[in-house]
Structure formats: C-alpha cells, structure tokens
mmCIF file of C-alpha atoms in Angstrom:
data_model
loop_
_atom_site.group_PDB
_atom_site.id
_atom_site.type_symbol
_atom_site.label_atom_id
_atom_site.label_comp_id
_atom_site.label_asym_id
_atom_site.label_seq_id
_atom_site.Cartn_x
_atom_site.Cartn_y
_atom_site.Cartn_z
ATOM 1 C CA UNK A 6 38.227 49.135 -65.348
ATOM 2 C CA UNK A 7 36.588 45.739 -64.873
ATOM 3 C CA UNK A 8 38.413 43.455 -67.275
ATOM 4 C CA UNK A 9 36.547 40.372 -66.270
ATOM 5 C CA UNK A 10 32.906 40.388 -67.297
ATOM 6 C CA UNK A 11 32.004 38.040 -64.449
ATOM 7 C CA UNK A 12 33.468 40.483 -61.978
ATOM 8 C CA UNK A 13 31.599 43.407 -63.565
ATOM 9 C CA UNK A 14 28.249 41.646 -63.468
ATOM 10 C CA UNK A 15 28.863 40.461 -59.912
ATOM 11 C CA UNK A 16 29.446 44.031 -58.801
ATOM 12 C CA UNK A 17 26.394 45.231 -60.719
ATOM 13 C CA UNK A 18 24.293 42.672 -58.871
ATOM 14 C CA UNK A 19 25.649 44.196 -55.651
ATOM 15 C CA UNK A 20 24.466 47.608 -56.968
ATOM 16 C CA UNK A 21 27.925 49.118 -57.099
ATOM 17 C CA UNK A 22 27.568 52.489 -58.874
ATOM 18 C CA UNK A 23 30.897 52.463 -60.678
ATOM 19 C CA UNK A 24 30.188 48.978 -62.002
ATOM 20 C CA UNK A 25 26.800 50.102 -63.310
ATOM 21 C CA UNK A 26 28.302 53.143 -64.998
ATOM 22 C CA UNK A 27 30.777 50.883 -66.772
ATOM 23 C CA UNK A 28 28.049 48.382 -67.611
ATOM 24 C CA UNK A 29 25.996 51.112 -69.264
ATOM 25 C CA UNK A 30 29.020 52.521 -71.098
ATOM 26 C CA UNK A 31 29.989 49.076 -72.382
ATOM 27 C CA UNK A 32 26.643 47.670 -73.411
ATOM 28 C CA UNK A 33 24.263 50.529 -74.219
ATOM 29 C CA UNK A 34 25.612 50.571 -77.796
ATOM 30 C CA UNK A 35 24.794 46.907 -78.224
ATOM 31 C CA UNK A 36 21.231 47.308 -76.929
ATOM 32 C CA UNK A 37 20.783 50.422 -79.092
ATOM 33 C CA UNK A 38 21.952 48.567 -82.223
ATOM 34 C CA UNK A 39 19.834 45.473 -81.459
ATOM 35 C CA UNK A 40 16.623 47.428 -80.855
ATOM 36 C CA UNK A 41 17.146 49.480 -83.990
ATOM 37 C CA UNK A 42 17.919 46.462 -86.185
ATOM 38 C CA UNK A 43 14.955 44.497 -84.898
ATOM 39 C CA UNK A 44 12.539 47.316 -85.671
ATOM 40 C CA UNK A 45 14.078 47.867 -89.116
ATOM 41 C CA UNK A 46 13.847 44.175 -90.013
ATOM 42 C CA UNK A 47 10.234 44.028 -88.820
ATOM 43 C CA UNK A 48 9.409 46.981 -91.045
ATOM 44 C CA UNK A 49 8.371 49.354 -88.272
ATOM 45 C CA UNK A 50 8.456 53.097 -88.741
ATOM 46 C CA UNK A 51 10.200 54.576 -85.709
ATOM 47 C CA UNK A 52 11.950 57.712 -84.510
ATOM 48 C CA UNK A 53 15.236 58.257 -82.690
ATOM 49 C CA UNK A 54 13.190 59.091 -79.583
ATOM 50 C CA UNK A 55 11.511 55.664 -79.751
ATOM 51 C CA UNK A 56 14.876 53.875 -79.761
ATOM 52 C CA UNK A 57 16.134 56.003 -76.899
ATOM 53 C CA UNK A 58 13.011 55.243 -74.860
ATOM 54 C CA UNK A 59 13.404 51.524 -75.547
ATOM 55 C CA UNK A 60 17.061 51.446 -74.522
ATOM 56 C CA UNK A 61 16.320 53.419 -71.363
ATOM 57 C CA UNK A 62 13.491 51.050 -70.447
ATOM 58 C CA UNK A 63 15.753 48.016 -70.924
ATOM 59 C CA UNK A 64 18.353 49.280 -68.453
ATOM 60 C CA UNK A 65 15.736 50.477 -66.000
ATOM 61 C CA UNK A 66 14.080 47.051 -66.085
ATOM 62 C CA UNK A 67 17.406 45.298 -65.569
ATOM 63 C CA UNK A 68 18.159 47.567 -62.625
ATOM 64 C CA UNK A 69 14.732 47.526 -60.957
ATOM 65 C CA UNK A 70 14.031 43.819 -61.402
ATOM 66 C CA UNK A 71 17.634 42.724 -60.675
ATOM 67 C CA UNK A 72 17.582 40.743 -63.889
ATOM 68 C CA UNK A 73 21.348 40.296 -63.954
ATOM 69 C CA UNK A 74 21.131 37.917 -61.002
ATOM 70 C CA UNK A 75 19.135 35.502 -63.202
ATOM 71 C CA UNK A 76 21.667 35.413 -66.031
ATOM 72 C CA UNK A 77 23.348 32.027 -65.831
ATOM 73 C CA UNK A 78 26.002 32.388 -68.490
ATOM 74 C CA UNK A 79 27.652 35.700 -67.686
ATOM 75 C CA UNK A 80 30.190 35.413 -70.496
ATOM 76 C CA UNK A 81 27.260 35.450 -72.924
ATOM 77 C CA UNK A 82 25.711 38.592 -71.479
ATOM 78 C CA UNK A 83 25.890 40.325 -74.868
ATOM 79 C CA UNK A 84 23.577 37.764 -76.490
ATOM 80 C CA UNK A 85 21.108 38.034 -73.622
ATOM 81 C CA UNK A 86 21.169 41.846 -73.694
ATOM 82 C CA UNK A 87 20.650 41.887 -77.444
ATOM 83 C CA UNK A 88 17.642 39.581 -77.285
ATOM 84 C CA UNK A 89 16.186 41.464 -74.317
ATOM 85 C CA UNK A 90 16.585 44.723 -76.241
ATOM 86 C CA UNK A 91 14.873 43.271 -79.303
ATOM 87 C CA UNK A 92 11.949 41.856 -77.305
ATOM 88 C CA UNK A 93 11.414 45.160 -75.539
ATOM 89 C CA UNK A 94 11.624 46.989 -78.855
ATOM 90 C CA UNK A 95 8.865 44.849 -80.361
ATOM 91 C CA UNK A 96 6.683 45.215 -77.256
ATOM 92 C CA UNK A 97 7.200 48.969 -77.273
ATOM 93 C CA UNK A 98 6.148 49.292 -80.914
ATOM 94 C CA UNK A 99 3.105 47.067 -80.445
ATOM 95 C CA UNK A 100 1.939 49.235 -77.553
ATOM 96 C CA UNK A 101 2.644 52.382 -79.547
ATOM 97 C CA UNK A 102 0.629 51.045 -82.473
ATOM 98 C CA UNK A 103 -2.293 50.263 -80.152
ATOM 99 C CA UNK A 104 -2.091 53.757 -78.726
ATOM 100 C CA UNK A 105 -2.023 55.321 -82.189
ATOM 101 C CA UNK A 106 -4.985 53.230 -83.312
ATOM 102 C CA UNK A 107 -6.957 54.410 -80.313
ATOM 103 C CA UNK A 108 -6.052 58.021 -81.161
ATOM 104 C CA UNK A 109 -7.446 57.510 -84.687
ATOM 105 C CA UNK A 110 -4.155 58.078 -86.420
ATOM 106 C CA UNK A 111 -4.443 54.797 -88.281
ATOM 107 C CA UNK A 112 -4.446 56.309 -91.746
ATOM 108 C CA UNK A 113 -1.401 58.492 -91.431
ATOM 109 C CA UNK A 114 1.280 57.513 -93.917
ATOM 110 C CA UNK A 115 4.028 57.260 -91.310
ATOM 111 C CA UNK A 116 2.115 54.573 -89.427
ATOM 112 C CA UNK A 117 1.826 52.219 -92.374
ATOM 113 C CA UNK A 118 4.132 49.323 -91.630
ATOM 114 C CA UNK A 119 4.407 47.167 -94.694
ATOM 115 C CA UNK A 120 4.841 47.953 -98.325
ATOM 116 C CA UNK A 121 4.489 45.820 -101.447
ATOM 117 C CA UNK A 122 8.146 44.797 -101.385
ATOM 118 C CA UNK A 123 7.727 43.309 -97.931
ATOM 119 C CA UNK A 124 4.539 41.469 -98.982
ATOM 120 C CA UNK A 125 6.399 39.941 -101.935
ATOM 121 C CA UNK A 126 9.218 38.899 -99.661
ATOM 122 C CA UNK A 127 6.761 37.322 -97.235
ATOM 123 C CA UNK A 128 5.276 35.278 -100.111
ATOM 124 C CA UNK A 129 8.706 34.002 -101.124
ATOM 125 C CA UNK A 130 9.494 33.005 -97.562
ATOM 126 C CA UNK A 131 6.204 31.153 -97.355
ATOM 127 C CA UNK A 132 7.002 29.243 -100.565
ATOM 128 C CA UNK A 133 10.439 28.345 -99.279
ATOM 129 C CA UNK A 134 9.059 27.142 -95.967
ATOM 130 C CA UNK A 135 6.581 24.863 -97.722
ATOM 131 C CA UNK A 136 9.394 23.400 -99.830
ATOM 132 C CA UNK A 137 11.696 22.722 -96.867
ATOM 133 C CA UNK A 138 9.015 21.613 -94.441
ATOM 134 C CA UNK A 139 10.190 17.998 -94.325
ATOM 135 C CA UNK A 140 13.923 18.687 -94.232
ATOM 136 C CA UNK A 141 15.889 17.840 -91.054
ATOM 137 C CA UNK A 142 15.947 20.648 -88.472
ATOM 138 C CA UNK A 143 19.509 21.794 -88.981
ATOM 139 C CA UNK A 144 19.177 21.836 -92.748
ATOM 140 C CA UNK A 145 16.020 23.941 -92.486
ATOM 141 C CA UNK A 146 17.809 26.491 -90.352
ATOM 142 C CA UNK A 147 20.877 26.531 -92.624
ATOM 143 C CA UNK A 148 18.793 27.091 -95.745
ATOM 144 C CA UNK A 149 16.734 29.836 -94.145
ATOM 145 C CA UNK A 150 19.877 31.590 -92.979
ATOM 146 C CA UNK A 151 21.412 31.336 -96.444
ATOM 147 C CA UNK A 152 18.442 32.059 -98.678
ATOM 148 C CA UNK A 153 16.210 34.318 -96.558
ATOM 149 C CA UNK A 154 18.805 36.087 -94.443
ATOM 150 C CA UNK A 155 21.653 36.048 -97.022
ATOM 151 C CA UNK A 156 24.266 34.743 -94.592
ATOM 152 C CA UNK A 157 27.560 33.364 -95.870
ATOM 153 C CA UNK A 158 28.622 29.773 -95.248
ATOM 154 C CA UNK A 159 31.219 30.949 -92.757
ATOM 155 C CA UNK A 160 28.684 32.998 -90.770
ATOM 156 C CA UNK A 161 26.245 30.098 -90.694
ATOM 157 C CA UNK A 162 28.950 27.686 -89.530
ATOM 158 C CA UNK A 163 29.971 30.090 -86.784
ATOM 159 C CA UNK A 164 26.378 30.774 -85.761
ATOM 160 C CA UNK A 165 25.438 27.097 -85.554
ATOM 161 C CA UNK A 166 28.781 25.894 -84.223
ATOM 162 C CA UNK A 167 29.285 23.527 -87.162
ATOM 163 C CA UNK A 168 32.167 22.851 -89.565
ATOM 164 C CA UNK A 169 32.010 25.088 -92.621
ATOM 165 C CA UNK A 170 32.375 22.152 -95.022
ATOM 166 C CA UNK A 171 29.254 20.557 -93.593
ATOM 167 C CA UNK A 172 27.318 23.782 -94.096
ATOM 168 C CA UNK A 173 28.567 24.157 -97.689
ATOM 169 C CA UNK A 174 27.673 20.568 -98.556
ATOM 170 C CA UNK A 175 24.170 20.897 -97.136
ATOM 171 C CA UNK A 176 23.523 24.153 -98.984
ATOM 172 C CA UNK A 177 24.815 22.826 -102.308
ATOM 173 C CA UNK A 178 22.833 19.599 -102.077
ATOM 174 C CA UNK A 179 19.601 21.125 -100.899
ATOM 175 C CA UNK A 180 19.642 24.071 -103.281
ATOM 176 C CA UNK A 181 19.897 21.638 -106.155
ATOM 177 C CA UNK A 182 16.935 19.777 -104.733
ATOM 178 C CA UNK A 183 14.944 23.010 -104.329
ATOM 179 C CA UNK A 184 15.732 24.039 -107.888
ATOM 180 C CA UNK A 185 14.269 20.760 -109.170
ATOM 181 C CA UNK A 186 11.113 21.197 -107.071
ATOM 182 C CA UNK A 187 10.590 24.773 -108.222
ATOM 183 C CA UNK A 188 11.224 23.856 -111.865
ATOM 184 C CA UNK A 189 8.752 21.005 -111.669
ATOM 185 C CA UNK A 190 5.991 23.200 -110.180
ATOM 186 C CA UNK A 191 6.306 26.040 -112.752
ATOM 187 C CA UNK B 23 3.847 28.048 -81.016
ATOM 188 C CA UNK B 24 5.197 29.574 -77.796
ATOM 189 C CA UNK B 25 8.529 31.329 -78.258
ATOM 190 C CA UNK B 26 11.561 30.622 -76.111
ATOM 191 C CA UNK B 27 12.365 33.020 -73.303
ATOM 192 C CA UNK B 28 15.324 35.402 -73.496
ATOM 193 C CA UNK B 29 17.653 33.275 -71.373
ATOM 194 C CA UNK B 30 17.001 30.053 -73.273
ATOM 195 C CA UNK B 31 17.279 31.700 -76.672
ATOM 196 C CA UNK B 32 20.480 33.583 -75.926
ATOM 197 C CA UNK B 33 22.159 30.405 -74.657
ATOM 198 C CA UNK B 34 22.159 29.103 -78.259
ATOM 199 C CA UNK B 35 25.119 31.372 -79.036
ATOM 200 C CA UNK B 36 27.167 29.763 -76.255
ATOM 201 C CA UNK B 37 29.706 27.314 -77.704
ATOM 202 C CA UNK B 38 29.619 25.411 -74.438
ATOM 203 C CA UNK B 39 25.936 24.558 -74.825
ATOM 204 C CA UNK B 40 25.280 20.821 -74.661
ATOM 205 C CA UNK B 41 24.129 18.965 -77.785
ATOM 206 C CA UNK B 42 20.790 18.144 -76.176
ATOM 207 C CA UNK B 43 20.044 21.763 -75.276
ATOM 208 C CA UNK B 44 21.217 22.904 -78.711
ATOM 209 C CA UNK B 45 18.890 20.453 -80.401
ATOM 210 C CA UNK B 46 15.943 21.629 -78.268
ATOM 211 C CA UNK B 47 16.507 25.201 -79.345
ATOM 212 C CA UNK B 48 16.967 24.205 -82.995
ATOM 213 C CA UNK B 49 13.650 22.370 -82.891
ATOM 214 C CA UNK B 50 12.050 25.694 -82.134
ATOM 215 C CA UNK B 51 14.022 28.070 -84.364
ATOM 216 C CA UNK B 52 13.651 25.793 -87.399
ATOM 217 C CA UNK B 53 9.977 26.799 -87.476
ATOM 218 C CA UNK B 54 9.984 30.135 -85.663
ATOM 219 C CA UNK B 55 11.257 32.984 -87.846
ATOM 220 C CA UNK B 56 10.864 35.489 -85.016
ATOM 221 C CA UNK B 57 13.287 33.692 -82.711
ATOM 222 C CA UNK B 58 15.661 32.878 -85.578
ATOM 223 C CA UNK B 59 15.679 36.555 -86.586
ATOM 224 C CA UNK B 60 16.367 37.639 -83.005
ATOM 225 C CA UNK B 61 19.267 35.222 -82.702
ATOM 226 C CA UNK B 62 20.746 36.527 -85.927
ATOM 227 C CA UNK B 63 20.674 40.113 -84.716
ATOM 228 C CA UNK B 64 22.179 38.978 -81.402
ATOM 229 C CA UNK B 65 24.919 37.183 -83.340
ATOM 230 C CA UNK B 66 25.636 40.301 -85.460
ATOM 231 C CA UNK B 67 25.619 42.602 -82.449
ATOM 232 C CA UNK B 68 28.426 40.631 -80.827
ATOM 233 C CA UNK B 69 30.696 41.148 -83.800
ATOM 234 C CA UNK B 70 30.143 44.834 -84.301
ATOM 235 C CA UNK B 71 31.194 47.788 -82.212
ATOM 236 C CA UNK B 72 28.158 50.062 -82.219
ATOM 237 C CA UNK B 73 28.119 53.179 -80.098
ATOM 238 C CA UNK B 74 25.226 54.665 -78.228
ATOM 239 C CA UNK B 75 24.718 58.461 -78.259
ATOM 240 C CA UNK B 76 26.412 59.878 -75.162
ATOM 241 C CA UNK B 77 23.292 61.911 -74.302
ATOM 242 C CA UNK B 78 21.337 58.651 -74.055
ATOM 243 C CA UNK B 79 23.958 57.074 -71.780
ATOM 244 C CA UNK B 80 23.730 60.113 -69.527
ATOM 245 C CA UNK B 81 19.930 59.909 -69.480
ATOM 246 C CA UNK B 82 20.070 56.257 -68.431
ATOM 247 C CA UNK B 83 22.553 57.008 -65.673
ATOM 248 C CA UNK B 84 20.409 59.894 -64.441
ATOM 249 C CA UNK B 85 17.269 57.739 -64.425
ATOM 250 C CA UNK B 86 19.087 55.133 -62.321
ATOM 251 C CA UNK B 87 20.315 57.836 -59.973
ATOM 252 C CA UNK B 88 23.978 57.112 -60.659
ATOM 253 C CA UNK B 89 26.387 59.858 -59.684
ATOM 254 C CA UNK B 90 28.515 60.640 -62.650
ATOM 255 C CA UNK B 91 31.838 62.422 -62.468
ATOM 256 C CA UNK B 92 31.297 65.924 -63.812
ATOM 257 C CA UNK B 93 32.798 66.244 -67.233
ATOM 258 C CA UNK B 94 34.677 69.422 -67.747
ATOM 259 C CA UNK B 95 34.585 70.792 -71.248
ATOM 260 C CA UNK B 96 37.765 70.314 -73.189
ATOM 261 C CA UNK B 97 40.144 73.014 -71.983
ATOM 262 C CA UNK B 98 42.114 72.853 -75.199
ATOM 263 C CA UNK B 99 39.422 74.957 -76.926
ATOM 264 C CA UNK B 100 39.544 77.495 -74.133
ATOM 265 C CA UNK B 101 43.323 77.819 -74.321
ATOM 266 C CA UNK B 102 43.285 77.916 -78.108
ATOM 267 C CA UNK B 103 40.703 80.709 -77.991
ATOM 268 C CA UNK B 104 42.762 82.577 -75.411
ATOM 269 C CA UNK B 105 45.868 82.162 -77.548
ATOM 270 C CA UNK B 106 44.240 83.690 -80.618
ATOM 271 C CA UNK B 107 42.746 86.448 -78.477
ATOM 272 C CA UNK B 108 46.224 87.390 -77.281
ATOM 273 C CA UNK B 109 47.548 87.148 -80.858
ATOM 274 C CA UNK B 110 44.882 89.587 -82.017
ATOM 275 C CA UNK B 111 46.548 92.268 -79.858
ATOM 276 C CA UNK B 112 50.084 91.273 -80.793
ATOM 277 C CA UNK B 113 49.465 91.300 -84.543
ATOM 278 C CA UNK B 114 47.163 94.288 -84.766
ATOM 279 C CA UNK B 115 47.146 94.115 -88.527
ATOM 280 C CA UNK B 116 45.167 90.855 -88.228
ATOM 281 C CA UNK B 117 43.192 91.936 -85.172
ATOM 282 C CA UNK B 118 39.748 91.115 -86.546
ATOM 283 C CA UNK B 119 40.757 87.752 -88.012
ATOM 284 C CA UNK B 120 42.379 86.491 -84.817
ATOM 285 C CA UNK B 121 39.518 87.875 -82.764
ATOM 286 C CA UNK B 122 37.010 86.015 -84.930
ATOM 287 C CA UNK B 123 38.949 82.762 -84.515
ATOM 288 C CA UNK B 124 39.147 83.225 -80.742
ATOM 289 C CA UNK B 125 35.378 83.852 -80.584
ATOM 290 C CA UNK B 126 34.705 80.677 -82.596
ATOM 291 C CA UNK B 127 36.993 78.579 -80.402
ATOM 292 C CA UNK B 128 35.476 80.092 -77.256
ATOM 293 C CA UNK B 129 32.001 79.267 -78.561
ATOM 294 C CA UNK B 130 33.092 75.676 -79.211
ATOM 295 C CA UNK B 131 34.419 75.419 -75.665
ATOM 296 C CA UNK B 132 31.103 76.658 -74.262
ATOM 297 C CA UNK B 133 29.016 74.365 -76.501
ATOM 298 C CA UNK B 134 30.918 71.294 -75.334
ATOM 299 C CA UNK B 135 29.932 72.047 -71.779
ATOM 300 C CA UNK B 136 27.143 70.108 -70.035
ATOM 301 C CA UNK B 137 24.904 73.121 -69.525
ATOM 302 C CA UNK B 138 24.962 73.896 -73.242
ATOM 303 C CA UNK B 139 23.993 70.285 -74.027
ATOM 304 C CA UNK B 140 21.072 70.525 -71.594
ATOM 305 C CA UNK B 141 19.852 73.738 -73.201
ATOM 306 C CA UNK B 142 19.961 72.071 -76.633
ATOM 307 C CA UNK B 143 18.034 69.032 -75.304
ATOM 308 C CA UNK B 144 15.362 71.240 -73.759
ATOM 309 C CA UNK B 145 15.047 73.200 -76.984
ATOM 310 C CA UNK B 146 14.698 69.997 -79.032
ATOM 311 C CA UNK B 147 12.125 68.681 -76.557
ATOM 312 C CA UNK B 148 10.049 71.863 -76.925
ATOM 313 C CA UNK B 149 10.247 71.624 -80.728
ATOM 314 C CA UNK B 150 9.058 67.995 -80.710
ATOM 315 C CA UNK B 151 6.160 68.852 -78.389
ATOM 316 C CA UNK B 152 5.094 71.703 -80.661
ATOM 317 C CA UNK B 153 5.159 69.351 -83.651
ATOM 318 C CA UNK B 154 2.988 66.827 -81.783
ATOM 319 C CA UNK B 155 0.492 69.549 -80.798
ATOM 320 C CA UNK B 156 0.280 70.714 -84.439
ATOM 321 C CA UNK B 157 -0.401 67.187 -85.633
ATOM 322 C CA UNK B 158 -3.094 66.557 -83.025
ATOM 323 C CA UNK B 159 -5.011 69.807 -83.516
ATOM 324 C CA UNK B 160 -7.908 69.198 -85.848
ATOM 325 C CA UNK B 161 -8.456 71.426 -88.892
ATOM 326 C CA UNK B 162 -10.807 74.379 -88.493
ATOM 327 C CA UNK B 163 -14.078 73.330 -90.110
ATOM 328 C CA UNK B 164 -16.201 76.271 -89.005
ATOM 329 C CA UNK B 165 -15.891 78.027 -92.381
ATOM 330 C CA UNK B 166 -16.824 75.080 -94.554
ATOM 331 C CA UNK B 167 -20.316 75.408 -95.855
ATOM 332 C CA UNK B 168 -22.288 72.808 -97.793
ATOM 333 C CA UNK B 169 -22.089 72.852 -101.561
ATOM 334 C CA UNK B 170 -20.557 71.110 -104.516
ATOM 335 C CA UNK B 171 -17.148 69.549 -104.484
ATOM 336 C CA UNK B 172 -15.514 72.922 -105.100
ATOM 337 C CA UNK B 173 -17.121 74.404 -101.976
ATOM 338 C CA UNK B 174 -19.434 76.648 -103.962
ATOM 339 C CA UNK B 175 -22.834 76.978 -102.345
ATOM 340 C CA UNK B 176 -25.522 75.061 -104.203
#
C-alpha cells in the first residue's frame, strides 16, 4: 500500500490508522526476530509470552512517545527498530530477573542463565580481546566478527562497508600473527 | 564505557554515513561487545524475512486502538463442507464418509474464525495462570514431623 518507506513513516507520524496497521504488519516480524535473537545470544531463558510482551511494548512505546518523529534516516528504519527491540528485550529480562529474585525463585533451574559452555566461550573471548588490544580499530572489529561471531568475509565487508579483498587480507595477516602469539604463550 | 544510543548505533548500517561518523562508532564498537552484537543482529534482521505470529500483530493493533477490518473466515472451507454434505445425500452408499468430511471441513471453517481464536487464547491464558499458581503455592509442611533423614520419629 505504501511503497515508499518515507511516505509510510510520515503518515505514521501523523497518526494515520491505515499507515500504522501497515507499519505493524511490515515490521513486527523484524522486531520479533531481533528481540528473540538478542535474548538467545545473551543466554537468557525466556518464553513465547515474554517475546510477545516485549514486541508489544516496543510498538506501544513508539506510538505513545512519537519516537518515529526522531528517526533521522527513515530508509534505515529497520536497523533502528531492530536495535530498539533488542534494547527493550534486554531491559525486560533484567527487570524480570529482579522480580524473580525478589520472589525467591533464584534457585529454580529455568532461571539459571549461563552454563559451562558459555563460561568457556567467555574465557576465549577474553583471551582474544587481550591479544588484539593494540590492533587498529577496524582490524579489531573484523577479527571479532570473524572469530567470535563466525561471520564470512563477504558479510563482514558488507557490514563494515569495505572491499572484501581488504577484509580477507586483514584476516589472513592477523590470524597468522595471533597464531604466533598463542603458540609462543603455550 | 557508556553505550551509544539507538539512533547513533543504527546509523552505522547506513552506507551514506560519513567517514568521520563511521569512525566514531567504530571507536566504540571495537571495545563494546554489547553494541557490536546488537549491530550484528540488526544487520541479520535486514536480510531475513521473519514473520510475527498474527495473533501478536492483532494484540498490538488492539492495544493501540487501531480499527482493523474484520476478517471473515475463509469461505472456501464452508463451501467445501457444504459440497460434501450435499454429496452425502446424493451418494447414499457413502453417506457417513461424506458426512464426516463435511463435518471436518465445517469445523475448520469455524476454527479459522476470530471468535474461535479468541476462545483458544482465553483458554491458553487460563492454563498459564493455573501453572503459575501451582508453581507459587508452597508445599504443605504441616505433616512433616521432626526425625531422622527418612522422616521417622526419633
């Protein structure tokens, strides 16, 4: 119905009902996915009801606080919505955890967040961060994306708006360097 | 380290971002795994086509007070059920079979209706509440007497 995203957001700012219905139909999936992924990656234990509450709260906030009027880059609304969804998801789970702690449900199995696998992963990340501490900014980010987040060279190049050959060269050179450091410390 | 706000962080995925602004954000995300992780999920979410449950979309629209066009249940199931119902009288030899099919199709038509979905949601809500009440209720300790570890009186 509204092909142009600028037009859709403009009409949402004017509180046009049809525009809002389309906005929700178009972007609720994205917010749902983002909230869910963020909680999974942070190791939270959550229910379908939690995700639904989070997504509802995001849209209610956007509506009540007229947050769309503050979005400068309308063509990048998806990125903004995703990050907003993730932030709200984390806040929601923190508040839920506080509530559960106050209700003395601390020792229930389903409320335990981390397991040994996550602790091991956290140690590895810490070791990597120490090793790359003095690298240039972009190289740090590229290595983290490749080693910690298992992104391909193409995805990293697209994400950072860089040529893929540059990314590949940096990864190859720095991985060799890291291998030497790790071999020398063991 | 204070994290970037949602607007600043999301602008990183804009190809039109200036080099200076890009560098400012990279200075932060190079050392902040939280913001880097959020950007990654935002990046993935733009390239995938995830759907939200339709019940949730309806809930959001209701909460915002948006008038939705009433969805009529798919009439194809109604007509299919009617068709098999009529067939059950035409081919009397297969009366029961066609009648059963028409009942199933009629049931499907009813279940796709909004009122049926509401009934299911209410039922699920009641079930979840009962589960929460069961979890919260403390165990009955009135019968436990002192004794050894097997509960036998000393």
